[in-house]
Coordinates of N, CA and C in Angstrom, one line a residue:
X1 N 55.6 194.3 72.2 CA 56.1 194.8 71.0 C 56.4 193.6 70.1
X2 N 56.0 193.6 68.8 CA 56.0 192.5 67.9 C 56.5 193.0 66.5
X3 N 56.6 192.1 65.6 CA 56.9 192.4 64.2 C 55.8 193.3 63.7
X4 N 54.6 193.2 64.2 CA 53.5 194.1 63.8 C 53.8 195.6 64.0
X5 N 54.4 195.9 65.2 CA 54.8 197.3 65.5 C 55.9 197.7 64.5
X6 N 56.8 196.9 64.2 CA 57.9 197.2 63.2 C 57.3 197.5 61.8
X7 N 56.4 196.6 61.4 CA 55.8 196.7 60.1 C 55.0 198.0 60.1
X8 N 54.4 198.4 61.2 CA 53.6 199.6 61.2 C 54.5 200.8 61.1
X9 N 55.7 200.8 61.7 CA 56.6 201.9 61.6 C 57.0 202.1 60.1
X10 N 57.4 201.0 59.5 CA 57.8 201.0 58.1 C 56.7 201.5 57.2
X11 N 55.5 201.0 57.5 CA 54.3 201.4 56.7 C 54.0 202.9 56.9
X12 N 54.1 203.4 58.1 CA 53.8 204.8 58.4 C 54.8 205.7 57.6
X13 N 56.0 205.3 57.6 CA 57.0 206.1 56.9 C 56.6 206.2 55.4
X14 N 56.3 205.1 54.8 CA 55.9 205.1 53.4 C 54.6 205.8 53.1
X15 N 53.6 205.6 54.0 CA 52.3 206.3 53.8 C 52.4 207.8 53.9
X16 N 53.1 208.3 54.9 CA 53.2 209.7 55.1 C 54.0 210.4 54.1
X17 N 55.2 209.8 53.7 CA 56.0 210.3 52.6 C 55.2 210.4 51.3
X18 N 54.5 209.3 51.0 CA 53.6 209.2 49.8 C 52.6 210.4 49.8
X19 N 52.0 210.6 51.0 CA 51.0 211.7 51.1 C 51.7 213.0 50.8
X20 N 52.8 213.3 51.4 CA 53.5 214.5 51.1 C 53.9 214.7 49.7
X21 N 54.4 213.7 49.0 CA 54.8 213.8 47.6 C 53.6 214.0 46.7
X22 N 52.4 213.5 47.1 CA 51.2 213.7 46.3 C 50.8 215.1 46.2
X23 N 51.2 215.9 47.2 CA 50.9 217.3 47.2 C 51.6 218.1 46.0
X24 N 52.5 217.5 45.4 CA 53.2 218.1 44.2 C 52.4 218.0 42.9
X25 N 51.3 217.2 43.0 CA 50.5 217.1 41.8 C 50.1 218.4 41.2
X26 N 50.4 218.6 39.9 CA 50.1 219.8 39.2 C 50.9 221.1 39.7
X27 N 51.9 220.8 40.6 CA 52.7 221.9 41.1 C 54.2 221.8 40.9
X28 N 54.6 220.7 40.3 CA 56.0 220.5 40.1 C 56.5 221.5 39.0
X29 N 57.9 221.7 38.9 CA 58.4 222.7 38.0 C 58.3 222.3 36.5
X30 N 58.1 221.0 36.3 CA 58.0 220.5 34.9 C 56.9 219.4 34.9
X31 N 56.2 219.3 33.8 CA 55.2 218.3 33.7 C 55.7 216.9 34.0
X32 N 56.9 216.6 33.5 CA 57.5 215.3 33.7 C 57.8 215.0 35.2
X33 N 58.0 216.1 36.0 CA 58.2 216.0 37.4 C 56.9 215.7 38.1
X34 N 55.8 216.2 37.6 CA 54.5 215.8 38.1 C 54.3 214.3 38.1
X35 N 54.7 213.8 37.0 CA 54.5 212.3 36.8 C 55.5 211.6 37.6
X36 N 56.8 212.0 37.7 CA 57.8 211.3 38.4 C 57.5 211.3 39.9
X37 N 57.1 212.4 40.5 CA 56.9 212.5 41.9 C 55.6 211.7 42.3
X38 N 54.6 211.7 41.4 CA 53.4 210.9 41.7 C 53.7 209.5 41.6
X39 N 54.6 209.1 40.7 CA 54.9 207.7 40.6 C 55.7 207.2 41.9
X40 N 56.6 208.1 42.3 CA 57.3 207.8 43.6 C 56.4 207.7 44.8
X41 N 55.4 208.6 44.8 CA 54.4 208.6 45.8 C 53.6 207.2 45.8
X42 N 53.3 206.8 44.6 CA 52.6 205.5 44.4 C 53.4 204.3 44.9
X43 N 54.7 204.4 44.6 CA 55.6 203.3 45.1 C 55.6 203.3 46.6
X44 N 55.6 204.4 47.2 CA 55.6 204.5 48.7 C 54.2 204.0 49.2
X45 N 53.2 204.4 48.5 CA 51.8 203.9 49.0 C 51.7 202.4 48.8
X46 N 52.2 201.9 47.7 CA 52.2 200.4 47.5 C 52.8 199.6 48.7
X47 N 54.0 200.1 49.1 CA 54.7 199.5 50.2 C 53.9 199.7 51.5
X48 N 53.3 200.9 51.6 CA 52.5 201.1 52.8 C 51.3 200.2 52.9
X49 N 50.6 200.0 51.8 CA 49.5 199.1 51.9 C 49.8 197.7 52.3
X50 N 50.9 197.2 51.8 CA 51.3 195.8 52.2 C 51.7 195.8 53.7
X51 N 52.4 196.8 54.1 CA 52.9 196.8 55.5 C 51.8 197.0 56.5
X52 N 50.9 198.0 56.2 CA 49.8 198.2 57.1 C 48.8 197.1 57.1
X53 N 48.6 196.4 56.0 CA 47.7 195.2 56.0 C 48.3 194.1 56.9
X54 N 49.6 194.0 56.8 CA 50.3 193.0 57.6 C 50.2 193.3 59.1
X55 N 50.5 194.6 59.4 CA 50.5 195.0 60.8 C 49.1 194.8 61.4
X56 N 48.1 195.2 60.6 CA 46.7 195.1 61.0 C 46.2 193.6 61.2
X57 N 46.9 192.7 60.5 CA 46.4 191.3 60.6 C 46.6 190.7 62.0
X58 N 47.5 191.4 62.8 CA 47.7 190.9 64.2 C 46.6 191.4 65.1
X59 N 45.9 192.4 64.7 CA 44.9 193.1 65.6 C 43.5 193.1 65.0
X60 N 43.3 192.6 63.8 CA 42.0 192.5 63.2 C 41.6 193.8 62.5
X61 N 42.6 194.7 62.2 CA 42.3 196.0 61.5 C 42.8 195.9 60.1
X62 N 42.1 196.6 59.2 CA 42.6 196.6 57.8 C 43.4 197.9 57.5
X63 N 43.9 198.0 56.3 CA 44.8 199.1 56.0 C 44.1 200.4 56.1
X64 N 42.8 200.5 55.7 CA 42.1 201.7 55.8 C 41.9 202.2 57.2
X65 N 41.6 201.3 58.1 CA 41.4 201.7 59.5 C 42.7 202.3 60.1
X66 N 43.8 201.6 59.7 CA 45.1 202.1 60.2 C 45.5 203.4 59.6
X67 N 45.2 203.6 58.3 CA 45.6 204.9 57.7 C 44.7 206.0 58.0
X68 N 43.4 205.8 58.1 CA 42.4 206.9 58.2 C 41.7 207.0 59.5
X69 N 41.9 206.1 60.5 CA 41.1 206.2 61.7 C 42.0 206.2 62.9
X70 N 43.3 206.3 62.8 CA 44.2 206.5 63.9 C 44.4 208.0 64.2
X71 N 44.6 208.3 65.5 CA 44.9 209.7 65.9 C 46.4 210.0 65.6
X72 N 46.7 211.2 65.7 CA 48.1 211.7 65.4 C 49.1 211.0 66.3
X73 N 48.8 210.8 67.6 CA 49.8 210.2 68.5 C 50.0 208.7 68.2
X74 N 49.1 208.1 67.4 CA 49.2 206.7 67.1 C 50.1 206.4 65.9
X75 N 50.5 207.4 65.2 CA 51.4 207.2 64.0 C 52.8 207.2 64.5
X76 N 53.6 206.3 63.9 CA 55.0 206.1 64.3 C 56.0 206.4 63.2
X77 N 55.7 207.2 62.3 CA 56.6 207.5 61.2 C 57.7 208.5 61.7
X78 N 58.9 208.4 61.1 CA 59.9 209.3 61.4 C 59.5 210.8 61.0
X79 N 60.0 211.7 61.7 CA 59.6 213.1 61.5 C 60.0 213.6 60.1
X80 N 61.1 213.1 59.5 CA 61.5 213.6 58.2 C 60.4 213.4 57.2
X81 N 59.6 212.3 57.3 CA 58.6 212.0 56.3 C 57.5 213.0 56.3
X82 N 57.2 213.7 57.4 CA 56.1 214.5 57.4 C 56.4 216.0 57.2
X83 N 57.7 216.3 57.0 CA 58.1 217.7 56.9 C 57.4 218.4 55.7
X84 N 57.0 219.7 55.9 CA 56.5 220.4 54.7 C 57.4 220.3 53.5
X85 N 56.7 220.2 52.4 CA 57.5 220.1 51.1 C 58.5 221.3 50.9
X86 N 58.1 222.5 51.3 CA 58.9 223.6 51.0 C 59.0 223.8 49.5
X87 N 60.1 224.4 49.1 CA 60.3 224.5 47.6 C 60.8 223.2 47.0
X88 N 61.0 223.2 45.8 CA 61.4 221.9 45.1 C 62.8 221.5 45.6
X89 N 63.7 222.4 45.9 CA 65.0 222.0 46.4 C 64.9 221.3 47.8
X90 N 64.0 221.8 48.6 CA 63.8 221.2 49.9 C 63.2 219.8 49.8
X91 N 62.2 219.6 48.9 CA 61.7 218.3 48.7 C 62.7 217.3 48.1
X92 N 63.6 217.8 47.2 CA 64.6 216.9 46.7 C 65.7 216.6 47.8
X93 N 65.9 217.5 48.7 CA 66.8 217.2 49.8 C 66.3 216.1 50.7
X94 N 65.0 216.2 51.0 CA 64.3 215.2 51.8 C 64.3 213.9 51.0
X95 N 64.0 213.9 49.7 CA 64.0 212.7 48.9 C 65.4 212.0 49.0
X96 N 66.5 212.8 48.9 CA 67.8 212.2 48.9 C 68.1 211.6 50.3
X97 N 67.8 212.3 51.3 CA 68.0 211.8 52.7 C 67.2 210.4 52.9
X98 N 66.0 210.4 52.4 CA 65.1 209.2 52.7 C 65.5 208.1 51.8
X99 N 65.7 208.3 50.5 CA 66.1 207.3 49.6 C 67.4 206.7 49.9
X100 N 68.4 207.5 50.3 CA 69.7 207.0 50.7 C 69.6 206.1 51.9
X101 N 68.6 206.3 52.7 CA 68.3 205.4 53.9 C 67.5 204.2 53.5
X102 N 66.5 204.4 52.7 CA 65.6 203.3 52.4 C 66.2 202.2 51.5
X103 N 67.2 202.6 50.7 CA 67.8 201.6 49.8 C 68.5 200.6 50.6
X104 N 69.5 200.9 51.5 CA 70.1 199.9 52.3 C 69.2 199.2 53.3
X105 N 68.1 199.9 53.7 CA 67.1 199.3 54.5 C 66.4 198.1 53.8
X106 N 65.9 198.4 52.6 CA 65.2 197.3 51.9 C 66.2 196.2 51.5
X107 N 67.4 196.6 51.1 CA 68.4 195.6 50.7 C 68.7 194.7 51.9
X108 N 68.7 195.2 53.1 CA 68.9 194.3 54.3 C 67.7 193.4 54.5
X109 N 66.5 194.0 54.4 CA 65.3 193.3 54.7 C 64.9 192.2 53.7
X110 N 65.5 192.3 52.6 CA 65.3 191.2 51.6 C 65.7 189.8 52.3
X111 N 66.6 189.9 53.2 CA 67.1 188.6 53.9 C 66.4 188.5 55.2
X112 N 65.3 189.2 55.5 CA 64.6 189.1 56.8 C 64.1 187.7 57.0
X113 N 64.1 187.3 58.2 CA 63.5 186.0 58.6 C 62.0 186.0 58.5
X114 N 61.4 187.2 58.4 CA 60.0 187.4 58.2 C 59.7 187.4 56.7
X115 N 58.9 186.4 56.3 CA 58.7 186.2 54.8 C 58.0 187.4 54.2
X116 N 57.0 188.0 54.9 CA 56.3 189.1 54.3 C 57.2 190.3 54.2
X117 N 57.9 190.6 55.2 CA 58.8 191.8 55.1 C 59.9 191.6 54.0
X118 N 60.4 190.4 53.9 CA 61.3 190.1 52.8 C 60.7 190.3 51.5
X119 N 59.4 189.9 51.3 CA 58.7 190.0 50.1 C 58.5 191.5 49.7
X120 N 58.1 192.3 50.7 CA 57.9 193.7 50.4 C 59.2 194.4 50.1
X121 N 60.3 194.0 50.8 CA 61.6 194.5 50.5 C 62.1 194.2 49.1
X122 N 61.8 193.0 48.6 CA 62.2 192.6 47.3 C 61.7 193.4 46.2
X123 N 60.5 193.9 46.4 CA 59.8 194.8 45.4 C 60.3 196.2 45.6
X124 N 60.3 196.6 46.9 CA 60.7 198.0 47.2 C 62.1 198.4 46.8
X125 N 63.0 197.5 46.9 CA 64.4 197.8 46.7 C 64.6 198.2 45.2
X126 N 63.9 197.7 44.3 CA 64.0 198.1 42.9 C 63.5 199.5 42.7
X127 N 62.4 199.8 43.4 CA 61.7 201.1 43.2 C 62.6 202.2 43.9
X128 N 63.1 201.9 45.0 CA 63.9 202.9 45.8 C 65.2 203.2 45.1
X129 N 65.7 202.2 44.3 CA 67.0 202.5 43.6 C 66.7 203.6 42.6
X130 N 65.5 203.6 42.0 CA 65.2 204.7 41.1 C 65.0 206.0 41.9
X131 N 64.3 205.9 43.0 CA 64.1 207.1 43.8 C 65.4 207.8 44.2
X132 N 66.4 207.0 44.5 CA 67.7 207.6 44.9 C 68.3 208.2 43.6
X133 N 68.3 207.6 42.5 CA 68.8 208.1 41.3 C 68.2 209.4 40.9
X134 N 66.8 209.5 41.0 CA 66.1 210.7 40.7 C 66.4 211.8 41.6
X135 N 66.5 211.6 42.9 CA 66.8 212.6 43.9 C 68.3 213.1 43.7
X136 N 69.2 212.2 43.5 CA 70.6 212.5 43.3 C 70.8 213.4 42.1
X137 N 70.1 213.1 41.0 CA 70.2 213.9 39.8 C 69.8 215.3 40.0
X138 N 68.6 215.5 40.7 CA 68.1 216.8 40.9 C 69.0 217.6 41.9
X139 N 69.5 217.0 43.0 CA 70.3 217.7 43.9 C 71.6 218.1 43.3
X140 N 72.2 217.3 42.4 CA 73.4 217.7 41.7 C 73.1 218.8 40.7
X141 N 72.0 218.7 40.0 CA 71.6 219.6 39.0 C 71.4 221.0 39.6
X142 N 70.7 221.0 40.7 CA 70.4 222.3 41.4 C 71.6 222.9 42.1
X143 N 72.3 222.0 42.8 CA 73.4 222.4 43.6 C 74.5 223.0 42.7
X144 N 74.8 222.3 41.6 CA 75.8 222.7 40.7 C 75.3 223.5 39.5
X145 N 74.2 224.2 39.8 CA 73.6 225.0 38.7 C 73.9 226.5 38.8
X146 N 72.8 227.3 38.9 CA 73.0 228.7 39.0 C 73.3 229.1 40.5
X147 N 73.6 230.4 40.6 CA 73.9 230.8 42.0 C 72.6 230.7 42.9
X148 N 71.5 231.0 42.3 CA 70.2 230.9 43.0 C 69.8 229.5 43.3
X149 N 69.9 228.6 42.3 CA 69.6 227.2 42.5 C 70.5 226.6 43.6
X150 N 71.8 227.0 43.6 CA 72.7 226.5 44.6 C 72.3 226.9 45.9
X151 N 71.9 228.2 46.1 CA 71.6 228.7 47.4 C 70.3 228.0 47.9
X152 N 69.4 227.8 47.1 CA 68.1 227.2 47.5 C 68.3 225.7 47.8
X153 N 69.2 225.0 47.1 CA 69.4 223.6 47.3 C 70.2 223.5 48.6
X154 N 71.1 224.4 48.9 CA 71.8 224.3 50.2 C 70.9 224.6 51.3
X155 N 70.0 225.6 51.2 CA 69.0 225.9 52.2 C 68.1 224.7 52.5
X156 N 67.7 224.0 51.4 CA 66.8 222.8 51.6 C 67.5 221.7 52.3
X157 N 68.8 221.5 52.0 CA 69.6 220.5 52.7 C 69.8 220.8 54.1
X158 N 70.1 222.1 54.4 CA 70.3 222.5 55.8 C 69.0 222.3 56.6
X159 N 67.8 222.5 56.0 CA 66.6 222.4 56.8 C 66.2 221.0 57.1
X160 N 66.5 220.1 56.2 CA 66.1 218.7 56.3 C 67.2 217.9 57.2
X161 N 68.4 218.3 57.1 CA 69.5 217.5 57.6 C 69.3 217.0 59.1
X162 N 68.9 217.9 60.0 CA 68.8 217.5 61.4 C 67.8 216.3 61.6
X163 N 66.8 216.2 60.8 CA 65.8 215.2 60.9 C 66.2 213.8 60.5
X164 N 67.3 213.8 59.8 CA 67.8 212.5 59.2 C 68.2 211.5 60.3
X165 N 68.7 212.0 61.4 CA 69.3 211.1 62.4 C 68.4 210.3 63.2
X166 N 67.1 210.7 63.2 CA 66.1 209.8 63.9 C 66.0 208.5 63.2
X167 N 66.3 208.5 61.9 CA 66.2 207.2 61.1 C 67.1 206.1 61.6
X168 N 68.2 206.5 62.3 CA 69.2 205.6 62.7 C 69.1 205.3 64.3
X169 N 68.0 205.7 64.9 CA 67.9 205.4 66.3 C 67.5 204.0 66.5
X170 N 67.9 203.4 67.6 CA 67.5 202.0 68.0 C 66.8 202.0 69.3
X171 N 65.8 201.2 69.5 CA 65.1 201.1 70.7 C 64.9 199.6 71.0
X172 N 64.2 199.3 72.1 CA 64.0 197.9 72.5 C 63.4 197.0 71.4
X173 N 62.4 197.6 70.7 CA 61.7 196.8 69.6 C 62.7 196.5 68.5
X174 N 63.4 197.4 68.0 CA 64.3 197.2 66.9 C 65.4 196.2 67.4
X175 N 66.0 196.4 68.6 CA 67.0 195.6 69.1 C 66.6 194.1 69.1
X176 N 65.4 193.9 69.6 CA 64.8 192.5 69.7 C 64.7 191.9 68.4
X177 N 64.1 192.7 67.4 CA 63.9 192.1 66.1 C 65.2 191.9 65.3
X178 N 66.1 192.8 65.5 CA 67.4 192.6 64.9 C 68.1 191.3 65.3
X179 N 68.0 191.1 66.6 CA 68.6 189.9 67.2 C 67.9 188.6 66.6
X180 N 66.6 188.8 66.3 CA 65.9 187.6 65.7 C 66.0 187.5 64.2
X181 N 66.8 188.4 63.6 CA 67.0 188.3 62.2 C 65.8 188.9 61.4
X182 N 65.0 189.6 62.0 CA 63.8 190.1 61.3 C 63.9 191.6 60.8
X183 N 64.5 192.4 61.7 CA 64.6 193.8 61.4 C 66.0 194.2 60.9
X184 N 66.2 195.4 60.3 CA 67.5 195.9 59.9 C 68.0 196.7 61.0
X185 N 69.3 196.6 61.3 CA 70.0 197.3 62.3 C 70.3 198.8 61.8
X186 N 69.6 199.8 62.4 CA 69.8 201.1 61.9 C 71.2 201.6 61.9
X187 N 72.0 201.2 63.0 CA 73.4 201.6 63.0 C 74.2 201.1 61.9
X188 N 73.8 199.9 61.4 CA 74.5 199.3 60.3 C 74.2 199.9 59.0
X189 N 73.1 200.6 58.9 CA 72.7 201.3 57.7 C 73.4 202.7 57.5
X190 N 73.8 203.2 58.6 CA 74.2 204.6 58.6 C 75.5 204.8 57.8
X191 N 76.5 203.9 57.9 CA 77.7 204.2 57.0 C 77.4 204.2 55.5
X192 N 76.5 203.4 55.1 CA 76.1 203.4 53.6 C 75.4 204.7 53.3
X193 N 74.5 205.1 54.2 CA 73.8 206.4 54.0 C 74.8 207.6 54.0
X194 N 75.7 207.6 54.9 CA 76.7 208.7 55.0 C 77.6 208.7 53.7
X195 N 78.0 207.6 53.2 CA 78.8 207.5 52.0 C 78.0 208.0 50.8
X196 N 76.7 207.6 50.7 CA 75.9 208.1 49.6 C 75.7 209.6 49.6
X197 N 75.4 210.1 50.8 CA 75.2 211.5 51.0 C 76.4 212.3 50.7
X198 N 77.6 211.9 51.2 CA 78.8 212.6 50.9 C 79.1 212.7 49.4
X199 N 78.9 211.6 48.7 CA 79.2 211.5 47.3 C 78.4 212.5 46.5
X200 N 77.1 212.5 46.8 CA 76.1 213.4 46.1 C 76.4 214.9 46.5
X201 N 76.6 215.1 47.8 CA 76.8 216.5 48.2 C 78.1 217.1 47.6
X202 N 79.1 216.3 47.5 CA 80.3 216.7 46.9 C 80.1 217.1 45.4
X203 N 79.5 216.2 44.7 CA 79.2 216.4 43.2 C 78.3 217.6 43.0
X204 N 77.5 217.8 43.9 CA 76.5 219.0 43.8 C 77.2 220.3 44.3
X205 N 78.4 220.2 44.6 CA 79.2 221.4 45.2 C 78.5 222.0 46.3
X206 N 77.8 221.2 47.2 CA 77.2 221.7 48.4 C 78.1 221.4 49.6
X207 N 77.6 221.9 50.7 CA 78.4 221.8 52.0 C 77.6 220.9 52.9
X208 N 78.2 219.9 53.5 CA 77.5 219.0 54.4 C 77.1 219.9 55.7
X209 N 75.8 219.9 56.0 CA 75.4 220.8 57.1 C 76.0 220.3 58.4
X210 N 76.2 221.3 59.3 CA 76.7 221.0 60.7 C 75.7 221.5 61.7
X211 N 75.1 220.6 62.4 CA 74.1 220.9 63.4 C 74.1 219.9 64.5
X212 N 74.0 220.3 65.8 CA 73.9 219.4 66.9 C 72.5 219.2 67.3
X213 N 71.5 219.8 66.6 CA 70.1 219.6 66.9 C 69.7 218.3 66.2
X214 N 69.0 217.5 67.0 CA 68.6 216.2 66.6 C 67.1 216.0 67.0
X215 N 66.2 216.6 66.2 CA 64.8 216.4 66.6 C 64.4 214.9 66.5
X216 N 63.6 214.5 67.4 CA 63.1 213.1 67.5 C 61.8 213.0 68.1
X217 N 61.2 211.8 68.2 CA 59.9 211.6 68.8 C 58.9 211.0 67.9
X218 N 59.1 211.0 66.6 CA 58.1 210.4 65.7 C 57.8 209.0 65.9
X219 N 58.8 208.2 66.3 CA 58.5 206.8 66.5 C 57.6 206.5 67.7
X220 N 57.6 207.5 68.7 CA 56.8 207.4 69.8 C 55.5 208.2 69.8
X221 N 55.2 208.7 68.6 CA 53.9 209.5 68.4 C 54.0 210.9 68.6
X222 N 55.2 211.5 68.8 CA 55.3 212.9 69.0 C 55.7 213.6 67.7
X223 N 54.8 214.4 67.1 CA 55.0 214.8 65.7 C 55.1 216.4 65.7
X224 N 55.4 216.8 64.5 CA 55.5 218.3 64.2 C 54.1 218.9 64.0
X225 N 54.0 220.2 64.1 CA 52.7 220.8 63.9 C 52.1 220.6 62.6
X226 N 52.9 220.6 61.5 CA 52.3 220.4 60.1 C 51.7 219.0 60.0
X227 N 52.1 218.1 60.8 CA 51.6 216.7 60.7 C 50.0 216.7 60.9
X228 N 49.6 217.5 61.8 CA 48.1 217.5 62.1 C 47.3 217.9 60.9
X229 N 47.9 218.9 60.1 CA 47.2 219.4 58.9 C 47.2 218.3 57.8
X230 N 48.4 217.6 57.7 CA 48.5 216.5 56.8 C 47.4 215.4 57.0
X231 N 47.3 215.0 58.3 CA 46.3 214.0 58.6 C 44.9 214.5 58.4
X232 N 44.6 215.7 58.7 CA 43.3 216.3 58.4 C 42.9 216.1 57.0
X233 N 43.8 216.4 56.1 CA 43.6 216.3 54.7 C 43.5 214.9 54.2
X234 N 44.4 214.0 54.7 CA 44.4 212.7 54.3 C 43.2 211.9 54.8
X235 N 42.7 212.2 56.0 CA 41.7 211.4 56.6 C 40.3 212.0 56.4
X236 N 40.2 213.2 55.8 CA 38.9 213.9 55.8 C 37.8 213.1 55.1
X237 N 38.1 212.6 53.9 CA 37.0 211.9 53.2 C 36.5 210.6 53.9
X238 N 37.5 209.8 54.4 CA 37.1 208.6 55.0 C 36.3 208.9 56.3
X239 N 36.7 209.9 57.1 CA 36.0 210.2 58.3 C 34.6 210.8 58.0
X240 N 34.5 211.5 56.9 CA 33.3 212.2 56.6 C 32.2 211.2 56.1
X241 N 32.7 210.1 55.5 CA 31.8 209.1 55.0 C 32.1 207.7 55.5
X242 N 32.0 207.5 56.8 CA 32.4 206.2 57.4 C 31.7 205.0 56.7
X243 N 32.5 204.0 56.4 CA 31.9 202.8 55.8 C 31.6 202.9 54.3
X244 N 31.8 204.0 53.7 CA 31.5 204.2 52.3 C 32.4 203.3 51.5
X245 N 31.9 202.7 50.4 CA 32.7 201.9 49.5 C 32.4 202.4 48.0
X246 N 33.4 202.0 47.2 CA 33.3 202.5 45.8 C 32.2 201.6 45.1

């Protein structure tokens, strides 16, 4: 287990979330949201490209091989990244959960002993600050809106909530890299995440979900059923025309 494995995890998170967000193209509730969500997807994809290229440099693979030629069990993204978009409220709940996690993550990695990770973090932290502001604004707007928007925003938050806790799991790889000053300690990120979530949930007049269910397995390649369909769509063109170039 090396920094390559850690970079691959971070890259897979960004790649899969970017793919999910791209599904909102021409489907968002407002034209401006089409643009906003696709820009956020591009931010995630940009980070993914750098991280996958770095991870692949240890094994001689390029970003395309890692994105389009790996099997489902070889992806190490957290499950929350691959969840179906659901309605707009569910997507915004997922965005809030992820952005509230990614912001302190990148803020910590700016000081990583690994220069490339620190460089990616330096760019990503500025982008994710916007992602968090965007998601917070929508969650508050919908939660503290009409009776129907409040109901659907709460339902979205309830459905996403159990998946958030996988983001804060620690294993041997993370523990080793944290000790080396390379990785961010997930446990140290959680208080900031909880504070952000509590503040937004309160302002949105929502209720913090209560659930003992903690789905996990994404980091070890065990994914949800919708993930297979996501990969089929994302990888179809590359696998249909191997070696093709523009």
